[in-house]
Amino acid sequence: MRQCKGWSMVLLVLLGLGSVAQKLPTRDEGLFQMQIRDKSLFHDSSVIPDGAEISGYLFRDTPKRYYFVVEEDNTPLSVTVTPCDAPLEWKLTLQELPEEASGEGSGQPEPLDQQKQQVTVDEGTELFSYKGNDVESYVATSTPSGLYQLELLSTEKDSNFKVYATTTPESDQPYPELPYDPRVDVTALGRTTVTLAWKPTPTGSLMGQPVQYCVVINKEHNFKSMCAAEAKISADDAFMLAPKPGRDFSPYDFAHFGFVPSDNGFGKDRGLTSNKISRAYTAKPKVSDIQKVCIGNKNIFTVSDLKPDTQYYFDVFAVNSATNTSTAYVGTFARTKEEARQKTVELKDGKVSDVFIKRKGSKFLRFAPVSSHQRVTLFVHTCLDAVQVQVRRDGKLLLSQNVEGVRQFQLRGKPKAKYLIRLRGSRKGASTLKVLATTRPSSKQPFPSLPEDTRIKAFDKLRTCSSATVAWLGTQDRNKYCIYRKEVADNYGEEQRRREQNQCAGPETRRKSEKVLCKYFHSPNLQKAVTTETITGLEPGKTYLLDVYVVGHSGHSVKYQSKLVKTRKYC
């Protein structure tokens, strides 16, 4: 312990702490526990505490030095450096000081500036150096007492890093230990899921330390440390694009930082009214392609909601929950399976095809007319929710629209052309529809024409205890309309109503007792294309569901929007 006071004094001089500075942390356990809980002792300090991991930040091409003291000879030493978002260059040196630096030679302490000069001029003995982005350690079973200097440099960009140093490596074990086989295995692979498995760390099971696992998923590369993954996540979150040196901020930048633009002429004076400059600094939102999920102590995990036929990289980290230190397993990568190739449905000229699409699913239809043609007529009748329709002729996109109800499209023909129709379902639920494609000219459409508004209107003032009067719009084409009624419970809700709102289910699916009447109707003047009907034989105080079906010349029918009416209870 003869040199202990000398080393401590030199370290205090280097740090400019003066004679009344804090006591340097040692591995006196009681003092260590007290100091490590007081974060202010090491915040923005060049002192490395014994037995605790610290975080730091490097500016590019600007070295940073850290110091710590080994007080006794033949002391074990371990130093671990973890680069985060860039490769680092670092070296560890033992500072050589003259004997009188201990302050015990002449009994008279040297001037402070002379002591500092002795330390800074002498570069010391280099013990270890490394350049790269791996987590690297210097380990020695026996080291001399003295002042140790760790110098770090980032030549690529500003970067975060972590450092851990200890003189009791055997008992500390700060990082979770990896199993004998540290690889992450892919045990199951699907179109949107990947199942991972790995062997548990002995730190949790044998040593009883609190350990959890965190899984990181991204599309670029594997990460060598949790620190590197978290740096990438932070970079993807919300950092604003910095303006080029020498240019003013745009008004957007001040708003981005929470300042409200004022009308005091500040922007005008500094030339901030230019649209060109403002556009140059507008930060576009970026969707992060990296995810981190911590799953507790399970060592099997299924990653879901992935994209088909896409390569992903998977990393697993064992994290000590008490110290927040982590160790990386050997990561892996996998490509999800391709979407199952869907069978293409062949459409026959002039024939109606029934199509079912799963929720958020797709279906492909192919129409290849046998004879040459000038025009193709496409009819689409959606039964439930709206469906997106895309039509390509020999690979060229002809139309892309959302269709609800009955729609007719006229497509320009081409000799020997082939048409590919893609139907994409709704997010709300499964979709059913009827599709017909034909090259044959016909004055009579297979589907009935519909007005833009397919609601049924009920007249409240004409409502009685036994009847209800309703009206609906028609078209200029002469069509057959059939009215049906059904008694329902008073609490009949929208969800039941939606389930029964299948526009492709025709009158043939209804009971004969529910039929009210059928009639033909049209009007050359669309402004007068409205008809009314009074439904009789109803019971007082009851709720009825009314439906109107319009039937086309080929027998295909379309149902109007259902209407709930309630008869008067007292008359």
Coordinates of C-alpha atoms in Angstrom, one line a residue:
M1 CA 0.0 0.0 0.0
R2 CA 3.1 2.3 -0.1
Q3 CA 2.2 3.7 -3.5
C4 CA -1.5 4.0 -2.9
K5 CA -1.4 7.6 -1.8
G6 CA 0.8 8.5 -4.6
W7 CA -1.4 7.0 -7.3
S8 CA -4.5 8.5 -5.8
M9 CA -2.8 12.0 -5.7
V10 CA -1.7 11.7 -9.3
L11 CA -5.2 10.7 -10.4
L12 CA -6.7 13.6 -8.6
V13 CA -4.3 16.0 -10.3
L14 CA -5.1 14.6 -13.7
L15 CA -8.8 15.0 -13.1
G16 CA -8.4 18.5 -11.7
L17 CA -10.2 17.6 -8.6
G18 CA -8.0 19.4 -6.2
S19 CA -7.1 18.4 -2.6
V20 CA -10.7 18.3 -1.4
A21 CA -12.0 16.0 -4.2
Q22 CA -14.1 12.9 -3.7
K23 CA -12.4 9.7 -2.5
L24 CA -11.7 7.4 -5.4
P25 CA -13.9 4.2 -5.5
T26 CA -12.1 1.0 -4.4
R27 CA -13.4 -2.5 -3.9
D28 CA -14.0 -1.9 -0.2
E29 CA -17.4 -3.4 -0.5
G30 CA -19.3 -1.2 1.9
L31 CA -17.9 2.0 0.3
F32 CA -18.4 0.5 -3.2
Q33 CA -22.1 -0.1 -2.6
M34 CA -22.6 3.4 -1.2
Q35 CA -20.7 5.0 -4.1
I36 CA -22.3 3.0 -6.9
R37 CA -25.8 4.0 -5.7
D38 CA -24.7 7.7 -5.9
K39 CA -24.7 8.2 -9.7
S40 CA -23.3 11.8 -9.3
L41 CA -19.9 10.4 -8.3
F42 CA -19.3 9.1 -11.8
H43 CA -21.5 11.3 -14.0
D44 CA -19.3 13.0 -16.6
S45 CA -16.2 11.8 -14.8
S46 CA -13.0 10.3 -16.2
V47 CA -12.9 7.9 -13.2
I48 CA -13.8 4.2 -13.9
P49 CA -15.4 2.7 -10.8
D50 CA -14.3 -0.7 -9.8
G51 CA -17.0 -3.2 -10.5
A52 CA -19.7 -1.2 -12.3
E53 CA -20.5 -0.6 -16.0
I54 CA -20.4 3.0 -17.2
S55 CA -21.7 4.5 -20.5
G56 CA -19.9 7.1 -22.5
Y57 CA -20.1 9.1 -25.8
L58 CA -17.3 9.9 -28.3
F59 CA -17.2 12.6 -30.8
R60 CA -15.6 11.5 -34.1
D61 CA -11.8 11.8 -34.2
T62 CA -11.8 13.1 -30.6
P63 CA -10.1 10.7 -28.1
K64 CA -11.3 10.2 -24.6
R65 CA -9.3 9.0 -21.7
Y66 CA -10.4 7.2 -18.5
Y67 CA -8.4 6.3 -15.5
F68 CA -8.5 4.0 -12.6
V69 CA -6.1 2.8 -9.8
V70 CA -4.9 -0.6 -8.9
E71 CA -3.8 -0.2 -5.3
E72 CA -1.9 -3.4 -4.7
D73 CA 0.6 -5.5 -6.7
N74 CA -0.5 -9.0 -8.1
T75 CA -4.1 -7.8 -8.4
P76 CA -6.3 -9.5 -11.1
L77 CA -7.7 -7.1 -13.6
S78 CA -10.5 -7.2 -16.3
V79 CA -11.5 -4.4 -18.6
T80 CA -14.3 -4.8 -21.1
V81 CA -15.2 -2.3 -23.9
T82 CA -18.5 -2.5 -25.7
P83 CA -18.8 -0.4 -29.0
C84 CA -22.4 0.6 -29.7
D85 CA -23.0 2.3 -33.1
A86 CA -19.5 2.4 -34.6
P87 CA -16.1 0.5 -34.5
L88 CA -13.7 1.8 -31.8
E89 CA -10.0 2.0 -31.4
W90 CA -8.9 1.6 -27.8
K91 CA -5.8 0.9 -25.8
L92 CA -5.0 0.3 -22.2
T93 CA -1.7 1.6 -20.7
L94 CA 0.0 1.5 -17.3
Q95 CA 1.4 4.9 -16.4
E96 CA 5.0 4.9 -15.2
L97 CA 5.8 7.5 -12.6
P98 CA 9.1 8.3 -10.8
E99 CA 9.4 6.9 -7.3
E100 CA 9.2 10.4 -5.8
A101 CA 5.8 10.7 -7.3
S102 CA 4.5 8.9 -4.2
G103 CA 5.3 12.0 -2.2
E104 CA 7.5 10.1 0.3
G105 CA 11.0 10.9 -1.2
S106 CA 12.1 14.3 0.1
G107 CA 9.0 14.8 2.2
Q108 CA 8.1 17.9 0.1
P109 CA 5.4 17.5 -2.5
E110 CA 6.2 18.7 -6.0
P111 CA 4.3 21.5 -7.5
L112 CA 1.0 20.3 -9.0
D113 CA 1.8 21.4 -12.6
Q114 CA 5.1 19.5 -12.4
Q115 CA 3.3 16.3 -11.3
K116 CA 0.8 16.6 -14.1
Q117 CA 3.5 17.2 -16.6
Q118 CA 5.3 14.0 -15.5
V119 CA 2.1 11.9 -16.1
T120 CA 1.0 13.4 -19.4
V121 CA 4.4 13.5 -21.1
D122 CA 5.1 9.8 -20.3
E123 CA 2.7 7.7 -22.5
G124 CA 3.2 4.7 -20.2
T125 CA 3.5 1.0 -21.1
E126 CA 0.9 -0.3 -23.6
L127 CA -0.8 -3.4 -22.2
F128 CA -3.5 -4.0 -24.8
S129 CA -5.0 -2.4 -27.9
Y130 CA -8.0 -3.3 -30.2
K131 CA -9.7 -1.9 -33.2
G132 CA -13.2 -3.0 -34.3
N133 CA -16.8 -3.3 -33.3
D134 CA -16.7 -6.5 -31.2
V135 CA -17.1 -6.7 -27.5
E136 CA -13.5 -7.1 -26.4
S137 CA -11.8 -7.6 -23.0
Y138 CA -8.4 -7.4 -21.5
V139 CA -7.9 -10.0 -18.7
A140 CA -4.9 -10.4 -16.5
T141 CA -4.6 -12.7 -13.5
S142 CA -1.9 -10.5 -11.9
T143 CA -1.1 -6.8 -12.5
P144 CA 1.2 -4.3 -10.7
S145 CA -0.2 -1.5 -8.7
G146 CA -0.4 1.8 -10.5
L147 CA -2.5 4.2 -12.5
Y148 CA -4.1 2.7 -15.6
Q149 CA -5.3 4.8 -18.6
L150 CA -8.0 3.7 -21.1
E151 CA -8.0 5.7 -24.3
L152 CA -10.9 5.4 -26.8
L153 CA -11.3 6.8 -30.3
S154 CA -14.0 6.7 -32.9
T155 CA -12.9 7.5 -36.4
E156 CA -16.1 6.9 -38.3
K157 CA -18.8 8.9 -36.5
D158 CA -20.0 10.1 -33.1
S159 CA -20.6 7.0 -31.1
N160 CA -21.8 5.5 -27.8
F161 CA -19.9 2.9 -25.8
K162 CA -19.8 1.1 -22.5
V163 CA -16.8 0.2 -20.2
Y164 CA -16.6 -2.3 -17.4
A165 CA -13.5 -2.7 -15.2
T166 CA -13.0 -4.8 -12.1
T167 CA -10.2 -6.0 -9.9
T168 CA -12.3 -9.0 -8.7
P169 CA -13.3 -10.7 -11.9
E170 CA -13.8 -14.1 -10.4
S171 CA -16.5 -13.0 -8.0
D172 CA -18.1 -10.2 -10.0
Q173 CA -19.3 -12.0 -13.1
P174 CA -21.3 -9.0 -14.3
Y175 CA -22.3 -10.3 -17.7
P176 CA -24.5 -13.4 -18.0
E177 CA -22.6 -16.4 -19.0
L178 CA -23.3 -18.1 -22.4
P179 CA -24.1 -21.8 -22.5
Y180 CA -21.7 -24.3 -24.2
D181 CA -23.7 -23.9 -27.4
P182 CA -24.5 -20.1 -27.8
R183 CA -26.2 -20.3 -31.1
V184 CA -29.8 -19.2 -31.8
D185 CA -31.7 -21.9 -33.8
V186 CA -34.6 -21.5 -36.2
T187 CA -37.0 -24.3 -35.3
A188 CA -40.0 -23.4 -37.4
L189 CA -40.5 -21.2 -40.5
G190 CA -43.7 -19.9 -42.0
R191 CA -44.8 -17.1 -44.3
T192 CA -45.3 -14.6 -41.5
T193 CA -43.8 -16.4 -38.5
V194 CA -40.4 -17.6 -37.3
T195 CA -39.8 -19.7 -34.2
L196 CA -36.5 -19.3 -32.4
A197 CA -34.9 -21.5 -29.6
W198 CA -31.7 -21.2 -27.7
K199 CA -30.0 -22.9 -24.7
P200 CA -30.5 -21.1 -21.3
T201 CA -27.7 -19.2 -19.7
P202 CA -26.2 -20.9 -16.6
T203 CA -26.2 -17.6 -14.8
G204 CA -29.9 -17.8 -14.1
S205 CA -30.3 -21.5 -13.4
L206 CA -27.0 -22.3 -11.5
M207 CA -26.1 -18.9 -10.0
G208 CA -29.6 -17.8 -9.1
Q209 CA -29.2 -14.3 -10.7
P210 CA -32.3 -12.6 -12.3
V211 CA -31.9 -13.1 -16.0
Q212 CA -34.3 -12.3 -18.8
Y213 CA -34.0 -12.7 -22.6
C214 CA -34.5 -9.9 -25.2
V215 CA -35.0 -10.7 -28.9
V216 CA -34.1 -8.1 -31.6
I217 CA -35.5 -8.4 -35.1
N218 CA -34.3 -6.4 -38.1
K219 CA -33.8 -6.7 -41.9
E220 CA -30.2 -5.4 -42.1
H221 CA -27.7 -7.4 -40.1
N222 CA -27.0 -9.1 -36.7
F223 CA -25.9 -7.1 -33.7
K224 CA -22.9 -7.9 -31.5
S225 CA -24.3 -6.2 -28.4
M226 CA -27.5 -5.0 -26.9
C227 CA -25.9 -1.6 -26.8
A228 CA -25.5 -1.6 -30.7
A229 CA -29.2 -2.7 -31.1
E230 CA -30.5 0.0 -28.8
A231 CA -28.4 2.7 -30.5
K232 CA -30.0 1.7 -33.9
I233 CA -33.5 1.8 -32.3
S234 CA -32.8 5.3 -30.9
A235 CA -31.5 6.5 -34.3
D236 CA -34.7 5.3 -36.0
D237 CA -37.0 6.9 -33.5
A238 CA -37.3 10.7 -33.8
F239 CA -34.0 12.4 -34.6
M240 CA -34.4 15.4 -36.8
L241 CA -32.3 15.9 -39.9
A242 CA -29.7 18.5 -38.9
P243 CA -29.3 21.6 -41.1
K244 CA -26.1 22.1 -42.9
P245 CA -23.5 24.3 -41.1
G246 CA -23.9 28.0 -41.8
R247 CA -27.6 27.8 -42.5
D248 CA -30.5 29.1 -40.4
F249 CA -33.2 26.8 -38.9
S250 CA -36.5 26.7 -40.7
P251 CA -39.7 27.5 -38.8
Y252 CA -40.4 23.7 -38.9
D253 CA -37.3 23.1 -36.8
F254 CA -38.4 25.4 -34.0
A255 CA -41.9 23.8 -34.0
H256 CA -40.2 20.4 -33.9
F257 CA -38.5 21.3 -30.7
G258 CA -41.7 22.6 -29.1
F259 CA -41.3 26.4 -29.9
V260 CA -44.4 28.0 -31.3
P261 CA -43.6 30.3 -34.3
S262 CA -44.5 34.0 -33.4
D263 CA -45.5 36.9 -35.6
N264 CA -42.7 39.2 -34.3
G265 CA -40.9 39.2 -37.6
F266 CA -38.1 36.9 -36.4
G267 CA -38.5 34.5 -39.3
K268 CA -38.7 37.3 -41.8
D269 CA -35.5 39.0 -40.5
R270 CA -33.5 35.8 -40.7
G271 CA -34.8 34.8 -44.1
L272 CA -37.0 31.9 -42.9
T273 CA -39.9 32.6 -45.2
S274 CA -38.3 30.8 -48.1
N275 CA -40.3 27.7 -49.1
K276 CA -37.1 26.2 -50.5
I277 CA -35.3 26.3 -47.2
S278 CA -38.2 25.0 -45.3
R279 CA -38.6 22.0 -47.5
A280 CA -35.0 21.2 -47.3
Y281 CA -35.2 20.7 -43.5
T282 CA -38.5 18.9 -43.2
A283 CA -38.0 15.6 -41.5
K284 CA -39.9 12.8 -43.2
P285 CA -41.4 10.2 -40.8
K286 CA -39.5 6.9 -41.0
V287 CA -40.9 3.5 -40.2
S288 CA -38.5 1.6 -38.0
D289 CA -37.4 -1.8 -39.3
I290 CA -36.0 -2.9 -36.0
Q291 CA -37.9 -4.3 -33.0
K292 CA -36.8 -5.4 -29.5
V293 CA -39.0 -7.7 -27.4
C294 CA -38.1 -8.8 -23.9
I295 CA -39.8 -12.1 -23.1
G296 CA -38.8 -13.0 -19.5
N297 CA -36.9 -16.3 -18.9
K298 CA -38.4 -18.3 -21.8
N299 CA -35.9 -19.7 -24.3
I300 CA -38.4 -20.3 -27.1
F301 CA -40.1 -17.5 -28.9
T302 CA -42.2 -17.1 -32.1
V303 CA -41.8 -13.9 -34.0
S304 CA -45.1 -13.0 -35.8
D305 CA -46.5 -10.4 -38.2
L306 CA -43.5 -10.7 -40.6
K307 CA -43.6 -10.2 -44.3
P308 CA -43.6 -13.2 -46.7
D309 CA -40.4 -13.9 -48.7
T310 CA -38.3 -11.5 -46.7
Q311 CA -35.0 -12.0 -44.9
Y312 CA -34.8 -11.2 -41.2
Y313 CA -31.9 -11.2 -38.7
F314 CA -32.5 -12.4 -35.2
D315 CA -30.4 -11.7 -32.1
V316 CA -31.0 -12.9 -28.5
F317 CA -29.5 -11.2 -25.5
A318 CA -29.3 -12.5 -21.9
V319 CA -29.8 -9.5 -19.6
N320 CA -29.0 -9.4 -15.9
S321 CA -32.1 -7.7 -14.6
A322 CA -30.3 -6.4 -11.5
T323 CA -27.4 -4.7 -13.3
N324 CA -28.8 -4.3 -16.8
T325 CA -25.7 -5.8 -18.3
S326 CA -26.2 -8.2 -21.2
T327 CA -24.4 -10.8 -23.3
A328 CA -25.2 -11.6 -26.9
Y329 CA -25.9 -15.0 -28.2
V330 CA -24.6 -15.9 -31.7
G331 CA -27.4 -14.5 -33.9
T332 CA -29.1 -16.1 -36.9
F333 CA -31.1 -15.1 -40.0
A334 CA -33.9 -16.6 -42.0
R335 CA -36.1 -15.9 -45.0
T336 CA -39.8 -16.3 -44.5
K337 CA -41.7 -18.5 -47.0
E338 CA -43.3 -17.1 -50.1
E339 CA -47.0 -16.4 -50.3
A340 CA -48.8 -19.6 -51.4
R341 CA -49.4 -19.3 -55.1
Q342 CA -53.1 -18.9 -55.5
K343 CA -55.0 -20.8 -58.1
T344 CA -56.2 -18.6 -60.9
V345 CA -60.0 -19.0 -61.7
E346 CA -60.8 -19.1 -65.4
L347 CA -63.8 -17.0 -66.4
K348 CA -66.0 -18.2 -69.2
D349 CA -67.5 -15.7 -71.6
G350 CA -71.0 -14.7 -70.4
K351 CA -71.0 -17.0 -67.4
V352 CA -71.4 -15.7 -63.8
S353 CA -68.8 -16.9 -61.3
D354 CA -69.2 -16.9 -57.5
V355 CA -66.0 -15.8 -55.7
F356 CA -65.2 -16.1 -52.0
I357 CA -62.3 -14.0 -50.5
K358 CA -60.9 -14.4 -46.9
R359 CA -60.5 -11.4 -44.7
K360 CA -57.7 -9.2 -46.2
G361 CA -57.2 -12.0 -48.8
S362 CA -56.9 -11.9 -52.6
K363 CA -58.2 -13.8 -55.5
F364 CA -57.0 -13.9 -59.2
L365 CA -59.4 -14.4 -62.1
R366 CA -58.3 -14.9 -65.7
F367 CA -60.4 -14.1 -68.8
A368 CA -59.0 -15.2 -72.2
P369 CA -61.6 -14.6 -75.0
V370 CA -61.5 -17.2 -77.8
S371 CA -62.4 -14.9 -80.6
S372 CA -61.1 -11.4 -81.5
H373 CA -63.0 -8.6 -79.8
Q374 CA -63.3 -4.9 -79.6
R375 CA -64.7 -4.6 -76.1
V376 CA -65.0 -6.5 -72.9
T377 CA -67.8 -5.9 -70.4
L378 CA -67.0 -6.7 -66.8
F379 CA -69.8 -7.0 -64.2
V380 CA -68.8 -7.1 -60.5
H381 CA -71.5 -7.6 -57.8
T382 CA -70.2 -7.4 -54.2
C383 CA -72.3 -9.1 -51.7
L384 CA -71.0 -7.7 -48.4
D385 CA -68.3 -5.1 -48.0
A386 CA -66.5 -3.1 -50.7
V387 CA -63.8 -5.0 -52.7
Q388 CA -60.8 -3.6 -54.5
V389 CA -60.8 -4.5 -58.2
Q390 CA -57.7 -4.4 -60.4
V391 CA -57.7 -5.4 -64.1
R392 CA -54.6 -5.8 -66.3
R393 CA -54.6 -6.5 -70.0
D394 CA -51.4 -8.4 -71.0
G395 CA -49.7 -6.9 -68.0
K396 CA -50.9 -3.3 -68.5
L397 CA -53.1 -1.8 -65.7
L398 CA -56.5 -0.8 -67.1
L399 CA -58.4 0.0 -63.9
S400 CA -58.1 -0.1 -60.1
Q401 CA -61.2 0.8 -58.1
N402 CA -63.1 0.0 -54.9
V403 CA -66.4 -1.6 -55.8
E404 CA -69.5 -1.8 -53.6
G405 CA -72.9 -3.1 -54.9
V406 CA -73.1 -3.7 -58.7
R407 CA -70.7 -2.1 -61.1
Q408 CA -70.2 -2.4 -64.8
F409 CA -66.9 -1.7 -66.6
Q410 CA -66.3 -1.3 -70.3
L411 CA -62.7 -2.4 -71.3
R412 CA -61.2 -1.7 -74.7
G413 CA -60.4 -5.0 -76.4
K414 CA -57.3 -6.2 -78.3
P415 CA -56.8 -9.3 -80.5
K416 CA -55.7 -12.3 -78.5
A417 CA -55.5 -10.3 -75.4
K418 CA -55.7 -11.9 -71.9
Y419 CA -57.1 -10.2 -68.8
L420 CA -56.0 -10.7 -65.3
I421 CA -58.4 -9.6 -62.6
R422 CA -57.3 -9.2 -59.0
L423 CA -59.8 -9.0 -56.2
R424 CA -58.7 -7.9 -52.7
G425 CA -61.0 -8.4 -49.8
S426 CA -62.0 -6.1 -46.9
R427 CA -60.3 -5.8 -43.6
K428 CA -63.6 -6.1 -41.8
G429 CA -64.4 -9.6 -42.8
A430 CA -64.7 -12.2 -45.6
S431 CA -66.1 -11.1 -48.9
T432 CA -68.3 -12.8 -51.4
L433 CA -69.1 -11.5 -54.9
K434 CA -70.3 -12.4 -58.3
V435 CA -68.2 -11.7 -61.4
L436 CA -69.1 -11.9 -65.1
A437 CA -67.0 -11.0 -68.1
T438 CA -68.3 -11.1 -71.7
T439 CA -67.3 -9.9 -75.2
R440 CA -70.9 -10.3 -76.5
P441 CA -72.9 -7.2 -77.1
S442 CA -76.3 -7.3 -75.3
S443 CA -79.0 -4.9 -74.7
K444 CA -80.0 -6.7 -71.6
Q445 CA -77.6 -6.7 -68.7
P446 CA -77.3 -9.9 -66.6
F447 CA -77.4 -7.7 -63.4
P448 CA -80.2 -5.2 -62.7
S449 CA -79.4 -1.5 -62.8
L450 CA -79.4 0.3 -59.5
P451 CA -79.9 3.9 -58.3
E452 CA -77.0 5.6 -56.5
D453 CA -79.0 5.5 -53.3
T454 CA -80.3 2.1 -52.3
R455 CA -81.8 3.0 -49.0
I456 CA -85.5 2.3 -48.0
K457 CA -87.3 5.3 -46.5
A458 CA -90.1 4.8 -43.9
F459 CA -92.7 7.5 -43.4
D460 CA -93.2 7.9 -39.7
K461 CA -96.4 9.9 -40.0
L462 CA -98.0 7.1 -42.1
R463 CA -97.1 4.5 -39.5
T464 CA -100.1 2.7 -37.8
C465 CA -100.7 -0.2 -35.5
S466 CA -100.9 -2.6 -38.4
S467 CA -99.2 -1.0 -41.3
A468 CA -96.0 0.8 -42.5
T469 CA -95.5 2.9 -45.6
V470 CA -92.1 2.9 -47.3
A471 CA -90.5 4.2 -50.5
W472 CA -87.4 3.5 -52.6
L473 CA -85.7 4.8 -55.8
G474 CA -85.8 3.0 -59.1
T475 CA -84.1 3.6 -62.5
Q476 CA -85.0 4.1 -66.1
D477 CA -84.8 0.4 -66.8
R478 CA -87.9 -1.7 -66.2
N479 CA -87.1 -4.0 -63.3
K480 CA -89.0 -6.4 -61.0
Y481 CA -89.1 -5.4 -57.3
C482 CA -90.0 -7.8 -54.5
I483 CA -90.7 -6.7 -50.9
Y484 CA -90.2 -9.1 -47.9
R485 CA -90.9 -8.6 -44.2
K486 CA -89.6 -10.4 -41.1
E487 CA -90.5 -9.8 -37.5
V488 CA -87.4 -9.4 -35.3
A489 CA -86.8 -8.7 -31.6
D490 CA -86.8 -5.2 -30.2
N491 CA -83.1 -5.4 -29.5
Y492 CA -82.2 -6.4 -33.0
G493 CA -78.7 -4.8 -33.5
E494 CA -76.5 -3.5 -36.2
E495 CA -74.2 -6.6 -36.1
Q496 CA -77.2 -8.9 -36.8
R497 CA -78.3 -6.5 -39.5
R498 CA -74.9 -6.5 -41.1
R499 CA -74.7 -10.3 -41.2
E500 CA -78.0 -10.5 -43.0
Q501 CA -77.1 -7.7 -45.4
N502 CA -75.9 -10.1 -48.1
Q503 CA -76.8 -8.4 -51.3
C504 CA -76.2 -11.6 -53.3
A505 CA -78.8 -13.6 -51.3
G506 CA -81.9 -13.5 -53.5
P507 CA -85.6 -13.8 -52.8
E508 CA -85.3 -17.6 -53.2
T509 CA -83.6 -17.8 -49.8
R510 CA -86.6 -16.2 -48.1
R511 CA -89.7 -18.0 -46.7
K512 CA -92.9 -17.7 -48.7
S513 CA -94.7 -16.3 -45.6
E514 CA -92.3 -13.3 -45.5
K515 CA -93.2 -12.2 -49.1
V516 CA -95.3 -9.1 -49.3
L517 CA -95.6 -8.5 -53.1
C518 CA -93.6 -8.2 -56.4
K519 CA -94.1 -5.4 -59.0
Y520 CA -92.5 -3.9 -62.0
F521 CA -91.5 -0.3 -62.0
H522 CA -89.4 2.3 -64.0
S523 CA -89.5 5.9 -65.0
P524 CA -87.9 7.7 -68.0
N525 CA -87.4 10.7 -65.7
L526 CA -84.9 9.8 -63.0
Q527 CA -86.2 12.7 -60.8
K528 CA -89.6 10.8 -60.6
A529 CA -88.1 7.3 -60.4
V530 CA -89.5 6.7 -56.9
T531 CA -92.2 4.3 -55.8
T532 CA -94.1 3.8 -52.5
E533 CA -95.8 0.8 -51.0
T534 CA -97.9 0.3 -47.9
I535 CA -97.3 -3.0 -46.0
T536 CA -100.3 -4.2 -44.1
G537 CA -101.2 -7.1 -41.8
L538 CA -98.6 -6.1 -39.1
E539 CA -99.1 -6.4 -35.3
P540 CA -99.2 -3.5 -32.9
G541 CA -95.9 -2.6 -31.1
K542 CA -93.8 -5.0 -33.1
T543 CA -90.4 -4.5 -35.0
Y544 CA -90.0 -5.7 -38.6
L545 CA -87.1 -5.9 -40.9
L546 CA -88.1 -4.9 -44.5
D547 CA -86.1 -5.9 -47.6
V548 CA -86.5 -4.9 -51.2
Y549 CA -85.0 -7.0 -54.0
V550 CA -84.5 -5.9 -57.6
V551 CA -84.4 -8.8 -60.1
G552 CA -82.6 -8.5 -63.4
H553 CA -83.6 -10.0 -66.8
S554 CA -81.3 -13.0 -66.2
G555 CA -82.6 -13.7 -62.8
H556 CA -79.8 -12.2 -60.8
S557 CA -81.0 -10.1 -57.9
V558 CA -79.7 -7.3 -55.7
K559 CA -81.0 -6.4 -52.3
Y560 CA -81.4 -2.8 -51.1
Q561 CA -80.3 -1.8 -47.7
S562 CA -82.6 -3.3 -45.0
K563 CA -84.9 -1.1 -43.0
L564 CA -86.2 -1.5 -39.5
V565 CA -89.7 -0.2 -38.7
K566 CA -91.8 -0.5 -35.6
T567 CA -95.6 -0.3 -35.6
R568 CA -97.5 1.9 -33.2
K569 CA -98.5 0.2 -30.0
Y570 CA -101.6 2.3 -29.5
C571 CA -103.9 3.7 -32.1

